[in-house]
CSV table of C-alpha atoms in Angstrom, one decimal:
chain,number,residue,atom,x,y,z
Y,159,MET,CA,145.0,-55.2,98.2
Y,160,MET,CA,147.8,-52.6,97.9
Y,161,LEU,CA,149.3,-53.8,101.3
Y,162,ARG,CA,149.5,-57.4,100.1
Y,163,PHE,CA,151.2,-56.3,96.9
Y,164,LEU,CA,153.7,-54.3,98.8
Y,165,LEU,CA,154.4,-57.2,101.2
Y,166,ARG,CA,155.0,-59.5,98.3
Y,167,ALA,CA,157.3,-57.0,96.6
Y,168,LEU,CA,159.3,-56.7,99.8
Y,169,LEU,CA,159.6,-60.4,100.2
Y,170,LEU,CA,160.8,-60.8,96.6
Y,171,THR,CA,163.3,-58.0,97.0
Y,172,ALA,CA,164.7,-59.7,100.1
Y,173,VAL,CA,165.0,-63.0,98.1
Y,174,PHE,CA,167.0,-61.4,95.3
Y,175,HIS,CA,169.3,-59.6,97.8
Y,176,ALA,CA,169.9,-62.7,100.0
Y,177,PRO,CA,173.4,-64.0,99.8
Y,178,ALA,CA,173.9,-66.8,97.4
Y,179,SER,CA,174.9,-70.2,98.9
Y,180,ALA,CA,177.5,-72.4,97.5
Y,181,GLU,CA,175.6,-75.4,98.8
Y,182,THR,CA,172.2,-76.2,97.4
Y,183,SER,CA,171.1,-77.8,100.7
Y,184,THR,CA,171.4,-74.6,102.6
Y,185,THR,CA,168.1,-72.8,103.0
Y,186,VAL,CA,167.9,-69.0,102.6
Y,187,SER,CA,166.0,-67.5,105.5
Y,188,ILE,CA,164.3,-64.1,105.5
Y,189,ARG,CA,163.7,-62.5,108.9
Y,190,ILE,CA,160.9,-60.0,109.1
Y,191,ALA,CA,160.1,-57.6,112.0
Y,192,ALA,CA,156.5,-56.4,111.6
Y,193,ALA,CA,154.1,-54.3,113.6
Y,194,SER,CA,151.4,-56.3,115.3
Y,195,ASP,CA,148.8,-54.5,113.3
Y,196,LEU,CA,150.2,-56.1,110.1
Y,197,ARG,CA,149.9,-59.7,111.3
Y,198,PHE,CA,146.7,-60.6,109.5
Y,199,ALA,CA,147.8,-59.3,106.1
Y,200,LEU,CA,151.3,-60.6,106.4
Y,201,GLU,CA,150.3,-64.1,107.6
Y,202,GLU,CA,148.0,-64.4,104.6
Y,203,THR,CA,150.7,-63.2,102.3
Y,204,LEU,CA,153.3,-65.6,103.8
Y,205,ILE,CA,151.0,-68.6,103.2
Y,206,SER,CA,151.0,-67.8,99.5
Y,207,PHE,CA,154.7,-66.9,99.4
Y,208,ARG,CA,155.8,-70.1,101.2
Y,209,ALA,CA,153.7,-72.2,98.8
Y,210,LEU,CA,155.4,-70.6,95.8
Y,211,HIS,CA,158.9,-70.7,97.3
Y,212,PRO,CA,159.1,-73.7,99.6
Y,213,ALA,CA,162.9,-73.7,99.6
Y,214,LEU,CA,163.0,-70.3,101.3
Y,215,GLY,CA,162.5,-69.8,105.0
Y,216,VAL,CA,160.5,-66.8,106.2
Y,217,ASP,CA,160.3,-66.0,109.9
Y,218,ALA,CA,158.1,-63.1,111.0
Y,219,THR,CA,158.3,-61.6,114.4
Y,220,TYR,CA,155.5,-59.2,115.5
Y,221,GLY,CA,155.6,-56.3,118.0
Y,222,SER,CA,155.9,-52.6,118.4
Y,223,SER,CA,157.2,-50.6,115.5
Y,224,GLY,CA,159.1,-48.3,117.9
Y,225,ASN,CA,160.7,-51.2,119.7
Y,226,PHE,CA,161.7,-52.8,116.4
Y,227,PHE,CA,163.2,-49.6,115.1
Y,228,ALA,CA,165.4,-49.4,118.2
Y,229,GLN,CA,166.4,-53.0,117.8
Y,230,VAL,CA,167.2,-52.7,114.1
Y,231,ARG,CA,169.2,-49.5,114.8
Y,232,GLU,CA,171.3,-51.5,117.3
Y,233,GLY,CA,171.9,-54.3,114.8
Y,234,ALA,CA,169.1,-56.8,115.3
Y,235,PRO,CA,169.2,-59.4,112.5
Y,236,PHE,CA,166.1,-58.5,110.5
Y,237,ASP,CA,166.1,-58.4,106.7
Y,238,ILE,CA,162.8,-56.5,106.5
Y,239,PHE,CA,161.2,-54.0,108.9
Y,240,LEU,CA,157.5,-53.3,108.4
Y,241,SER,CA,156.2,-50.4,110.5
Y,242,ALA,CA,152.5,-49.7,111.0
Y,243,SER,CA,153.3,-46.0,111.4
Y,244,PRO,CA,154.1,-43.8,108.4
Y,245,ALA,CA,156.3,-41.7,110.7
Y,246,SER,CA,158.3,-44.7,111.8
Y,247,PRO,CA,161.2,-44.9,111.3
Y,248,PRO,CA,161.6,-41.1,111.4
Y,249,THR,CA,165.1,-41.4,109.8
Y,250,PRO,CA,166.4,-44.1,107.5
Y,251,ILE,CA,167.7,-47.0,109.5
Y,252,SER,CA,171.0,-47.1,107.6
Y,253,ALA,CA,171.6,-43.4,108.6
Y,254,ALA,CA,170.6,-44.1,112.2
Y,255,ALA,CA,172.9,-47.2,112.4
Y,256,SER,CA,175.8,-45.2,111.0
Y,257,SER,CA,175.4,-42.4,113.5
Y,258,ALA,CA,175.0,-44.9,116.4
Y,259,SER,CA,178.2,-46.7,115.5
Y,260,ALA,CA,180.2,-43.5,115.1
């Protein structure tokens, strides 16, 4: 139950931080990188979210938390990163991205 609440909160946060479009026909899309272990809970949450927000596109990609962390650190275009490991990412992604680009 708590996981579903957190997933919904993350999705709504991404919606409010998505860039505003000047054209109403443009669909805002949220890209999620999620650990494979989270697929069941996230898919269930996304069904409800899509029903409530049909104008928003939400694309989830599932895989290894470690691989996603490396991809995001290198600039992969994800809006939300959901890790199955409480130790991953070991450092904030923004700090890791800053040090990688320096």
